[in-house]
PDB file of C-alpha atoms in Angstrom:
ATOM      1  CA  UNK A 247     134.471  13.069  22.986  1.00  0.00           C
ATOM      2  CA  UNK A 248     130.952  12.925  24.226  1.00  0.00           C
ATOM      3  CA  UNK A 249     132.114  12.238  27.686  1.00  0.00           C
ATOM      4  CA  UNK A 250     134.364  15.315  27.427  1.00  0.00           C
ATOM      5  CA  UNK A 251     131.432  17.656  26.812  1.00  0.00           C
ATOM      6  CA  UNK A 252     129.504  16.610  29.356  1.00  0.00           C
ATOM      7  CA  UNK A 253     132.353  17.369  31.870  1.00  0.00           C
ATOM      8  CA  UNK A 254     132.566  20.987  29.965  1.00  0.00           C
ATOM      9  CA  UNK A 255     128.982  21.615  30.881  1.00  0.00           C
ATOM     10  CA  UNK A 256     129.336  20.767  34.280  1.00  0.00           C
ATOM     11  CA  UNK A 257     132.200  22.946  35.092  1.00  0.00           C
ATOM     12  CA  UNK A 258     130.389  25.896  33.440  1.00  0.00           C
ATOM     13  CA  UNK A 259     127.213  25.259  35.518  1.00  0.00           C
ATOM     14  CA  UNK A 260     129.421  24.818  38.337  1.00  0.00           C
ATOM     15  CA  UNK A 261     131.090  28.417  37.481  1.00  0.00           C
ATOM     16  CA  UNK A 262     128.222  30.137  36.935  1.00  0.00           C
ATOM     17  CA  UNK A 263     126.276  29.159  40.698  1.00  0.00           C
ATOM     18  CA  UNK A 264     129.680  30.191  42.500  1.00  0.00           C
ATOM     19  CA  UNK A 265     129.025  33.787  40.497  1.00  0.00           C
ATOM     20  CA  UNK A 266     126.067  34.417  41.278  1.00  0.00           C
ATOM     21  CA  UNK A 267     126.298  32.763  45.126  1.00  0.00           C
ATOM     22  CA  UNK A 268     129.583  34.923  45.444  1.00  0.00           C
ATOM     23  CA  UNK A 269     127.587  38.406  43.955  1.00  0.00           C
ATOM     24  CA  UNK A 270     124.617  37.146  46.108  1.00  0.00           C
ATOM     25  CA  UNK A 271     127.412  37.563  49.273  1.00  0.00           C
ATOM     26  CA  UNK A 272     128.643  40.677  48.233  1.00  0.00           C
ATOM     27  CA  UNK A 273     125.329  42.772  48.521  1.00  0.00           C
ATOM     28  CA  UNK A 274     124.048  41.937  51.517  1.00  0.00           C
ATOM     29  CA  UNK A 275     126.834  43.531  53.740  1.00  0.00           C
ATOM     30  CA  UNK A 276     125.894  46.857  51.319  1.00  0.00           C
ATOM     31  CA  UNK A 277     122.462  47.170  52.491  1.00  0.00           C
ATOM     32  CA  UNK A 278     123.066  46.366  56.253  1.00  0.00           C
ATOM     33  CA  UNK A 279     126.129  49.368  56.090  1.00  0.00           C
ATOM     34  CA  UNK A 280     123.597  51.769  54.462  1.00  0.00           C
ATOM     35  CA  UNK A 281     120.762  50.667  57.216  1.00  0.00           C
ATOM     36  CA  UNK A 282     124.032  51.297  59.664  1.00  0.00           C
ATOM     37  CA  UNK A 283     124.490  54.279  58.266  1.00  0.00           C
ATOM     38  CA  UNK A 284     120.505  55.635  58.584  1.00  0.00           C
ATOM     39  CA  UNK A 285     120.255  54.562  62.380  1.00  0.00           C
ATOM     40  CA  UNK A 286     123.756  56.620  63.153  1.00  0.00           C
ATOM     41  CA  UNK A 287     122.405  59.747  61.537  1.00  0.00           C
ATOM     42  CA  UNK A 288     119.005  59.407  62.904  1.00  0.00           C
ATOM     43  CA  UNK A 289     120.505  59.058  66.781  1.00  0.00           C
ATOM     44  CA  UNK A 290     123.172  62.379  66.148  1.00  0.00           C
ATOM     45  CA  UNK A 291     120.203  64.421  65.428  1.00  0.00           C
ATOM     46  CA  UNK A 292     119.745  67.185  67.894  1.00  0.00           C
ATOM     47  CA  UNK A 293     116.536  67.087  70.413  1.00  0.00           C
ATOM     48  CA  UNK A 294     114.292  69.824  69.075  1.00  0.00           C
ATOM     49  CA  UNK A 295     114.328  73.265  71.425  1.00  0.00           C
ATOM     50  CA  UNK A 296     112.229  73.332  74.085  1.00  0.00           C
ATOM     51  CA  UNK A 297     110.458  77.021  74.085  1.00  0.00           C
ATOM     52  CA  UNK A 298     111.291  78.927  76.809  1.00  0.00           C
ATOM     53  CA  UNK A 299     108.160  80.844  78.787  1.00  0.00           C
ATOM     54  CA  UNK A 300     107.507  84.350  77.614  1.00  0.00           C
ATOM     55  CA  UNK A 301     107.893  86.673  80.529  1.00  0.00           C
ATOM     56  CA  UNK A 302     104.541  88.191  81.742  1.00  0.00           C
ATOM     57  CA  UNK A 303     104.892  92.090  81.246  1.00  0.00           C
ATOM     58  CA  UNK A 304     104.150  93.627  84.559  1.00  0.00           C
ATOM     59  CA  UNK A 305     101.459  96.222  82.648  1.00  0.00           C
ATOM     60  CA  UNK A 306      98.984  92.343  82.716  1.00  0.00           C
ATOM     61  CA  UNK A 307      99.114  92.300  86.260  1.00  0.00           C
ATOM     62  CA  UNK A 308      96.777  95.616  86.460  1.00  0.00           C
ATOM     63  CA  UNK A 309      94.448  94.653  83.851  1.00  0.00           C
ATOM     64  CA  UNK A 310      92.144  97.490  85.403  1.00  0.00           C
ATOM     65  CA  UNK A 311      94.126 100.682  85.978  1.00  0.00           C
ATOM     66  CA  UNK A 312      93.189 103.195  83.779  1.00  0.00           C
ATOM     67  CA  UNK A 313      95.821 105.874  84.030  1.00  0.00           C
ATOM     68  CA  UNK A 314      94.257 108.445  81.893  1.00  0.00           C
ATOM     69  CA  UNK A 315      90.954 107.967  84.439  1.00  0.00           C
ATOM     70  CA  UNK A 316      93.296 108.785  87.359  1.00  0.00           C
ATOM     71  CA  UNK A 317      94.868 111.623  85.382  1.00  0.00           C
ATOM     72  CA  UNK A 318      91.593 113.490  84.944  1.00  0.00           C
ATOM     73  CA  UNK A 319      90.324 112.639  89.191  1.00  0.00           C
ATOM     74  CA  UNK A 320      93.763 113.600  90.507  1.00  0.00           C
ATOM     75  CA  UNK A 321      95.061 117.079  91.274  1.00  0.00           C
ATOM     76  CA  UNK A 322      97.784 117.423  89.380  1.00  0.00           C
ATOM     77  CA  UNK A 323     100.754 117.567  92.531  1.00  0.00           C
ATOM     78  CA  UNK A 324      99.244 114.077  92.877  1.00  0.00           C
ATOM     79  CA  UNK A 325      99.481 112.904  89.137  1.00  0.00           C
ATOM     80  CA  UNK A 326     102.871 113.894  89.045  1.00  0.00           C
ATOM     81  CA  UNK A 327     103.664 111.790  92.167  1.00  0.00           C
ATOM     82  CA  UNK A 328     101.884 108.642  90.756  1.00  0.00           C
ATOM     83  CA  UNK A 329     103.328 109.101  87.482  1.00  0.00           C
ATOM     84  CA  UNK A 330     107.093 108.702  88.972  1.00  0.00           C
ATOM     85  CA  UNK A 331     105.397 104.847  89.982  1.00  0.00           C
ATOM     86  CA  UNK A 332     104.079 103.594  87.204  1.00  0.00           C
ATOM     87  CA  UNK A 333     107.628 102.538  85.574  1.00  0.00           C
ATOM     88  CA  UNK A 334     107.093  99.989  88.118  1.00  0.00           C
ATOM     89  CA  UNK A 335     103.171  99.370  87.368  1.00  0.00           C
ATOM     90  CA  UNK A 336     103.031  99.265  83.330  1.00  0.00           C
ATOM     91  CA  UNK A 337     106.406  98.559  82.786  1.00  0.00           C
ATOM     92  CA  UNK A 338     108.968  96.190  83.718  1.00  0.00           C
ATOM     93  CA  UNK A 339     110.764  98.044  86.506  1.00  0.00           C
ATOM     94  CA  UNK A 340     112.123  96.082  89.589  1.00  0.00           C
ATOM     95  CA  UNK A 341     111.390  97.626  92.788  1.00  0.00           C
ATOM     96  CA  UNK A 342     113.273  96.879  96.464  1.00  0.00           C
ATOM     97  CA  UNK A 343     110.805  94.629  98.260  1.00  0.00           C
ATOM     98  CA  UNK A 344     112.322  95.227 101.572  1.00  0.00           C
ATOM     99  CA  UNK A 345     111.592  94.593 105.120  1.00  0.00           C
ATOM    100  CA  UNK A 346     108.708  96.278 106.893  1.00  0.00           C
ATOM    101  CA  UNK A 347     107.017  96.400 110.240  1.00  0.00           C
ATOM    102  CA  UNK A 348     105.206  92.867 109.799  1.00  0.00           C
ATOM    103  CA  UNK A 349     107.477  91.456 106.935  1.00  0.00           C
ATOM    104  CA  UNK A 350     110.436  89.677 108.595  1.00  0.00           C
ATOM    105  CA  UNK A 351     108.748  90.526 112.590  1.00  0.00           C
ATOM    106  CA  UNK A 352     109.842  91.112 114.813  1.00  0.00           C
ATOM    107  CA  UNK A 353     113.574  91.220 113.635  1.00  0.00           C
ATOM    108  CA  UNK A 354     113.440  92.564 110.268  1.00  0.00           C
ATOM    109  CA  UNK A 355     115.291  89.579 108.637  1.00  0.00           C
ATOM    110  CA  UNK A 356     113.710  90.171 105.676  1.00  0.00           C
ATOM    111  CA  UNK A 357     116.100  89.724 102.468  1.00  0.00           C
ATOM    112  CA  UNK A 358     115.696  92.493 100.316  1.00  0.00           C
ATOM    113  CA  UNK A 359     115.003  91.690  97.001  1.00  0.00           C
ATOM    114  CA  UNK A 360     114.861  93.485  93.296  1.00  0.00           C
ATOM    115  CA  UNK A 361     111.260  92.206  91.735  1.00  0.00           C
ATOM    116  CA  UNK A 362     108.894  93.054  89.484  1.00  0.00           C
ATOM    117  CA  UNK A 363     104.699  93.958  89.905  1.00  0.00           C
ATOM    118  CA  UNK A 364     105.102  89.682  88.470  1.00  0.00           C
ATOM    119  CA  UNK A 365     107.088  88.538  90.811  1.00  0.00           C
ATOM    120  CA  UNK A 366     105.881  90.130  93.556  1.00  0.00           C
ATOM    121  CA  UNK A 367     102.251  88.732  92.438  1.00  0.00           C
ATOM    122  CA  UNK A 368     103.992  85.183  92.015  1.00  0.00           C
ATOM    123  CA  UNK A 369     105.542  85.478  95.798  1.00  0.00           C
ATOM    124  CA  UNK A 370     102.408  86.510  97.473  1.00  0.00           C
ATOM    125  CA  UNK A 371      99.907  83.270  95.829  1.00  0.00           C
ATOM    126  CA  UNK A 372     103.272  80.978  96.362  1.00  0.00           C
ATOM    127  CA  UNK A 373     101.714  77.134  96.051  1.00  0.00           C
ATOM    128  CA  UNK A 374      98.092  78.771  96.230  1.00  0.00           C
ATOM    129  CA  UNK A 375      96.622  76.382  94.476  1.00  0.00           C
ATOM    130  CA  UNK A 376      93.453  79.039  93.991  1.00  0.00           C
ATOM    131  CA  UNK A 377      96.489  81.349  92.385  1.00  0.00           C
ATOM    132  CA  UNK A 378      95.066  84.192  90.186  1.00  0.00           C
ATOM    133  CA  UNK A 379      96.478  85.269  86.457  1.00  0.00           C
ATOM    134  CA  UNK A 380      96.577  89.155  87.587  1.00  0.00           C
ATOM    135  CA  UNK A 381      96.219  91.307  91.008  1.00  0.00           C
ATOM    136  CA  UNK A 382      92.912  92.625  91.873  1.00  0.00           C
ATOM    137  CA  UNK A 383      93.665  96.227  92.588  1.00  0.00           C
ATOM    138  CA  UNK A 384      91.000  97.735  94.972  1.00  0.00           C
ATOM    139  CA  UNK A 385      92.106 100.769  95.498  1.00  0.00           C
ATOM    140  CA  UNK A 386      95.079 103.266  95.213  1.00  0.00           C
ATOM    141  CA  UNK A 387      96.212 106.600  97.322  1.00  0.00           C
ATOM    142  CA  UNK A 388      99.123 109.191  97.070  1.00  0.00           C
ATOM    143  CA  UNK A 389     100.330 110.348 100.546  1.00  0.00           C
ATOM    144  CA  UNK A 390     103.084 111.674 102.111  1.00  0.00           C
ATOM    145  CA  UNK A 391     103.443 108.040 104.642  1.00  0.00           C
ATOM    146  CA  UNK A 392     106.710 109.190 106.145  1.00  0.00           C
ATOM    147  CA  UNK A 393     106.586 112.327 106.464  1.00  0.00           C
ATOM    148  CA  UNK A 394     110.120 113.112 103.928  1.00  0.00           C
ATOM    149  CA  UNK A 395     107.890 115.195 101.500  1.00  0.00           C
ATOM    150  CA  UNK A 396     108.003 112.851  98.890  1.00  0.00           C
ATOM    151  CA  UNK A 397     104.889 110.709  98.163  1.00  0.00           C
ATOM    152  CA  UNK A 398     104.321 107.296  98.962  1.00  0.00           C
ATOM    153  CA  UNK A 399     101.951 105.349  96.450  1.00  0.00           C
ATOM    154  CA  UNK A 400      99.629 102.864  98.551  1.00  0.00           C
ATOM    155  CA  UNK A 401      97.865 100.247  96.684  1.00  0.00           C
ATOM    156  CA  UNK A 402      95.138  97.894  98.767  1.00  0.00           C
ATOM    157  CA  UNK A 403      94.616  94.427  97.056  1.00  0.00           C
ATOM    158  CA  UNK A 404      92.012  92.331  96.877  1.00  0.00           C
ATOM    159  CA  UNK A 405      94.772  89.063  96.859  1.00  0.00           C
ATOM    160  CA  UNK A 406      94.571  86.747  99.686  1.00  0.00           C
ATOM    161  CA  UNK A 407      92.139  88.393 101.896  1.00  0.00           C
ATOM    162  CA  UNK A 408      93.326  92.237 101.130  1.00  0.00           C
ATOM    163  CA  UNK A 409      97.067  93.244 101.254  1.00  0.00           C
ATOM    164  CA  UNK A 410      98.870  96.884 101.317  1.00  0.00           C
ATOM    165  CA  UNK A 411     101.793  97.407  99.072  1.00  0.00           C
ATOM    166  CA  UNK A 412     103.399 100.908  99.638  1.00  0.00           C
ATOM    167  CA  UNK A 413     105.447 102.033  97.230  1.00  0.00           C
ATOM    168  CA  UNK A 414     108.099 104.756  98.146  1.00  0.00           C
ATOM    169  CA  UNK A 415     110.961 106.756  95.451  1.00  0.00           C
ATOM    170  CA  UNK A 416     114.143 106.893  96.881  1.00  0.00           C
ATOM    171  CA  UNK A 417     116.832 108.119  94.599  1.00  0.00           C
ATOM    172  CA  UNK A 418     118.749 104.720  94.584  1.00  0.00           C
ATOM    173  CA  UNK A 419     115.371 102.905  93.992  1.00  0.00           C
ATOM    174  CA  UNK A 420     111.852 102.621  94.245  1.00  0.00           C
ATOM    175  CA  UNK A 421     111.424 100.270  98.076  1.00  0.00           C
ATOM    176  CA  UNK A 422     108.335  98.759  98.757  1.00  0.00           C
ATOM    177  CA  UNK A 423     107.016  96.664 101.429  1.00  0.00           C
ATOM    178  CA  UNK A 424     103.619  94.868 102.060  1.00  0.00           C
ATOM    179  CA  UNK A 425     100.920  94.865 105.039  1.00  0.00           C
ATOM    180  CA  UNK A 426      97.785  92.737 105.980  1.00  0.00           C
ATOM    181  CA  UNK A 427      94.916  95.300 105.619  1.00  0.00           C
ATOM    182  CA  UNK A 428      94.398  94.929 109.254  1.00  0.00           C
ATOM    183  CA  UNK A 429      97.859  96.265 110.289  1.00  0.00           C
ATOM    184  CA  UNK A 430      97.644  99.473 107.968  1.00  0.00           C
ATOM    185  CA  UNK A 431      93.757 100.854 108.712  1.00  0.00           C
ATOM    186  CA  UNK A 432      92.491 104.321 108.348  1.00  0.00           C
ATOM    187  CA  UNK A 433      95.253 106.066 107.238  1.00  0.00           C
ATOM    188  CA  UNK A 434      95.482 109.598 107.629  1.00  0.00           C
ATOM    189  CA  UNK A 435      96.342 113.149 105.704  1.00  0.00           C
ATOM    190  CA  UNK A 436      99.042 113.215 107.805  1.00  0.00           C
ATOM    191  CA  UNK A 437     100.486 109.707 107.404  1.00  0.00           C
ATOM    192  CA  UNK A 438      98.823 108.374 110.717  1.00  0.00           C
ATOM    193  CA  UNK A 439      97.434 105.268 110.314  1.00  0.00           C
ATOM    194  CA  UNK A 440      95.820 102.188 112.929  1.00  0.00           C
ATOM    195  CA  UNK A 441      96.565  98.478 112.989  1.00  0.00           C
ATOM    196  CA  UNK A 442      94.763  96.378 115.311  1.00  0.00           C
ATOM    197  CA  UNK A 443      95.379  93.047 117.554  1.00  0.00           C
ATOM    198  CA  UNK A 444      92.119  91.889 118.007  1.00  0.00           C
ATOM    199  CA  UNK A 445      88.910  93.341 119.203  1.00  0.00           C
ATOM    200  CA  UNK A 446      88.798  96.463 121.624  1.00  0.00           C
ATOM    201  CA  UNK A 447      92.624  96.755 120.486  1.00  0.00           C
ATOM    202  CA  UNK A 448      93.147 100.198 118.669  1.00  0.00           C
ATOM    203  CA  UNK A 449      96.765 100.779 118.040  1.00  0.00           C
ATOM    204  CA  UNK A 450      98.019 104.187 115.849  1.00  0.00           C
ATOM    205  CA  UNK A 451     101.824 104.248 114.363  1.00  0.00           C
ATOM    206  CA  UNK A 452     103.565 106.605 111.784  1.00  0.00           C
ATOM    207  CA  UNK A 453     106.114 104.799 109.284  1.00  0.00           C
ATOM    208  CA  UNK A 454     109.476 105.963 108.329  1.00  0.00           C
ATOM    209  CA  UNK A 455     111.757 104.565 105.831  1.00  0.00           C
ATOM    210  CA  UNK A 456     115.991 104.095 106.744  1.00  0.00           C
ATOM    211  CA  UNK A 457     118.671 101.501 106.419  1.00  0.00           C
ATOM    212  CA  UNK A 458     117.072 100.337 103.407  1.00  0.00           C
ATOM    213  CA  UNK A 459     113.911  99.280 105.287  1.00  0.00           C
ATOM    214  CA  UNK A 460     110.321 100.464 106.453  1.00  0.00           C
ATOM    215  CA  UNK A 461     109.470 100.889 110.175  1.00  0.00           C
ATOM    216  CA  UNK A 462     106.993 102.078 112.152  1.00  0.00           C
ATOM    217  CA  UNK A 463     106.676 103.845 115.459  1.00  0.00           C
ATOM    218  CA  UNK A 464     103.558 103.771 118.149  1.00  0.00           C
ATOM    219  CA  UNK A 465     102.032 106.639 118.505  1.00  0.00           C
ATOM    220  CA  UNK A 466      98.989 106.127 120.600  1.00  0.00           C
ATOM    221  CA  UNK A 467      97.005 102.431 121.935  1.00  0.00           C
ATOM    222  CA  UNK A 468      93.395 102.540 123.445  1.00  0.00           C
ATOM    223  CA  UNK A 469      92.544  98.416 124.665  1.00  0.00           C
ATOM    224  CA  UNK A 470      89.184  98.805 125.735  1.00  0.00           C
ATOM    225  CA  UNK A 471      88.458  96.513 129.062  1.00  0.00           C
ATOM    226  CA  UNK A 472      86.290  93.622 127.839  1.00  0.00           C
ATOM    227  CA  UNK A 473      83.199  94.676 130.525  1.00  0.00           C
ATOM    228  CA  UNK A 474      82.681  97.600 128.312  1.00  0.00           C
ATOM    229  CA  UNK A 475      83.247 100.277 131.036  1.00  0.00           C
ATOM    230  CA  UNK A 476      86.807 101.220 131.064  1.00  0.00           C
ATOM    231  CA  UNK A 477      90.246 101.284 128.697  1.00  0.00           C
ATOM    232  CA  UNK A 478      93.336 101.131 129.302  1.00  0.00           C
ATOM    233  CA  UNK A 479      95.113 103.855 126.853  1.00  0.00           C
ATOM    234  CA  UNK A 480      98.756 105.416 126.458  1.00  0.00           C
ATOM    235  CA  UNK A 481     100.660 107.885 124.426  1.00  0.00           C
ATOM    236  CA  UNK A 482     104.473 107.120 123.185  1.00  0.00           C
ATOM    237  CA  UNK A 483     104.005 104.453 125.733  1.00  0.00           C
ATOM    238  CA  UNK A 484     103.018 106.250 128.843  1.00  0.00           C
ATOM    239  CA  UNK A 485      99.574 105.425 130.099  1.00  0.00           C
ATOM    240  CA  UNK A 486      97.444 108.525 129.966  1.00  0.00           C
ATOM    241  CA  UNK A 487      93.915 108.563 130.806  1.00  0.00           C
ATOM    242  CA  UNK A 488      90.694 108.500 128.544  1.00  0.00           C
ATOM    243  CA  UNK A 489      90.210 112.157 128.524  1.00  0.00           C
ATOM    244  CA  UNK A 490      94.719 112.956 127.117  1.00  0.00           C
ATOM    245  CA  UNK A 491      93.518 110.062 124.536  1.00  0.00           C
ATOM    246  CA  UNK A 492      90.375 111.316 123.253  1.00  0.00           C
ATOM    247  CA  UNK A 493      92.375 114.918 123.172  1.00  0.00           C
ATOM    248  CA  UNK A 494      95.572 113.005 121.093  1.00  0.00           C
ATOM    249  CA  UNK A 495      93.531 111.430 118.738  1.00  0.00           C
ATOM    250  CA  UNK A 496      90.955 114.420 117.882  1.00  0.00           C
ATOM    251  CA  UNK A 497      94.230 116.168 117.016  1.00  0.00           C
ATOM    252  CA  UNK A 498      95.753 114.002 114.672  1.00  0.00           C
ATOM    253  CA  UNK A 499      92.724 111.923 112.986  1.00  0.00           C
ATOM    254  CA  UNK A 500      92.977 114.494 110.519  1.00  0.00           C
ATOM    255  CA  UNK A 501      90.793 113.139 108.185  1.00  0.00           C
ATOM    256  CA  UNK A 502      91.313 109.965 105.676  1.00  0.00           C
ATOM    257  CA  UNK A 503      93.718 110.214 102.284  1.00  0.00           C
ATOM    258  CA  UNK A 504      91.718 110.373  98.870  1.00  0.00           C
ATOM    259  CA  UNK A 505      91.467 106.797  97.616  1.00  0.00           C
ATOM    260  CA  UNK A 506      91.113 106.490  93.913  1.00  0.00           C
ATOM    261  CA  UNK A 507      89.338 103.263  92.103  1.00  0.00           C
ATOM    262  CA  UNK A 508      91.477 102.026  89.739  1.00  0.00           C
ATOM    263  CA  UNK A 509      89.630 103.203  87.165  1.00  0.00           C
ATOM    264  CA  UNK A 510      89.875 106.248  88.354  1.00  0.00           C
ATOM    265  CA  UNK A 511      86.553 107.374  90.403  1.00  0.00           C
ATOM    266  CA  UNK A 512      87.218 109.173  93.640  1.00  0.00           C
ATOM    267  CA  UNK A 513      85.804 106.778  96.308  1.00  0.00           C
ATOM    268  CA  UNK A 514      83.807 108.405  98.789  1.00  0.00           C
ATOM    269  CA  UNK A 515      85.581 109.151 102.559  1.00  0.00           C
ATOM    270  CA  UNK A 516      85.072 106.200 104.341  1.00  0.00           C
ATOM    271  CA  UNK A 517      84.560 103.692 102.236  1.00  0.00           C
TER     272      UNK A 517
END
């Protein structure tokens, strides 16, 4: 009988370690599924958004053009041809940056392209490394360039070592093209202006806007000899002498445009 007990006890011992070895066995795979089940969940979340860059309205670019300044300096036939422009200066209105006499030379093979005041400011430092936040507006004119009776606005910036952007309203589109200040000097009341090659090199043009582009014609070219006692000058390409010159250009170097600050001061003639 006592024998019989013992063997009782043993079994039930026996029982009880494969319970709890066999519970043991059953959680373990219940934890590692629900770790499974974490790392899945974490991996299928989405990347977080990347912010895309807020577009620079074109109004930043001119930080100091005071319109109201120019209002009260300009007479108002003036005013009423800048204001047609500034769609393009405070707001965000593309404009036709086209081919001009030095932008695609000496073939014009320019592509024209619809930009904003940004992108035109973007183009012009392209991998400057010196590359400015705005444009440095020196100064500002409206003139008749082409003679169409419709204003041109001409803008002179201080950006990479002066550049002209003229500005003209077509009814398709504003077009605009760009010059080096020394290929767009002195212009005139009448839309004459001078470029010039080099020293003792005096060239005068007129521009005039068709087939969606700006070009310019010579007028008149005085290349002074280098001995200082002599020049070699023409008119629409026919050499003339000194005296037919001096006669041509006291003619038509009417007198300079008005250039405004862009604050709105007149600056003096000149200048």
């Amino acid at each position: 009988m006592e024998a019989r007990k013992k063997i009782k006890g043993g079994l039930l011992l026996a029982l009880a370690a494969c319970v709890l070895t066999a519970c043991g066995a059953r959680t373990a795979p219940a934890a590692s599924v629900q770790a499974s089940s974490e790392t899945s969940s974490s991996a299928e979340e989405p990347a977080p958004e990347v912010p895309e860059e807020p577009e620079i309205p074109n109004r930043l670019m001119l930080p100091d053009l005071d319109v109201s300044g120019l209002k009260a300096s300009m007479p108002a036939a003036d005013y009423a041809a800048f204001e047609a422009y500034l769609p393009v200066l405070v707001e965000d209105q593309t404009f036709r940056w086209t081919a001009g006499p030095y932008r695609g030379y000496p073939d014009y093979d320019w592509e024209a392209k619809d930009v904003t005041l940004v992108d035109f400011h973007n183009e012009l430092w392209d991998d400057n490394p010196h590359k400015t936040d705005a444009l440095v507006l020196d100064r500002l004119a409206v003139q008749d360039v082409d003679g169409d009776g419709t204003a041109e606005l001409v803008m002179l910036f201080q950006d990479m070592a002066y550049n002209y952007l003229v500005l003209s309203q077509r009814e398709d589109a504003v077009y605009g093209t760009d010059f080096s200040v020394r290929w767009f000097m002195d212009l005139q009341k009448n839309g004459v202006y001078a470029g010039s090659g080099g020293a003792g090199y005096h060239t005068y043009y007129r521009m005039s806007f068709q087939n969606g582009r700006f070009e310019e014609k010579e007028l008149a070219q005085k290349v002074e000899w280098s001995n200082g006692y002599g020049c070699d000058c023409t008119l629409d390409g026919q050499p003339v002498t000194e005296a037919e010159f001096d006669a041509w250009y006291t003619e038509n170097m009417v007198g300079d445009v008005t250039w405004y600050a862009p604050g709105g001061a007149v600056l003096p003639e000149g200048m």
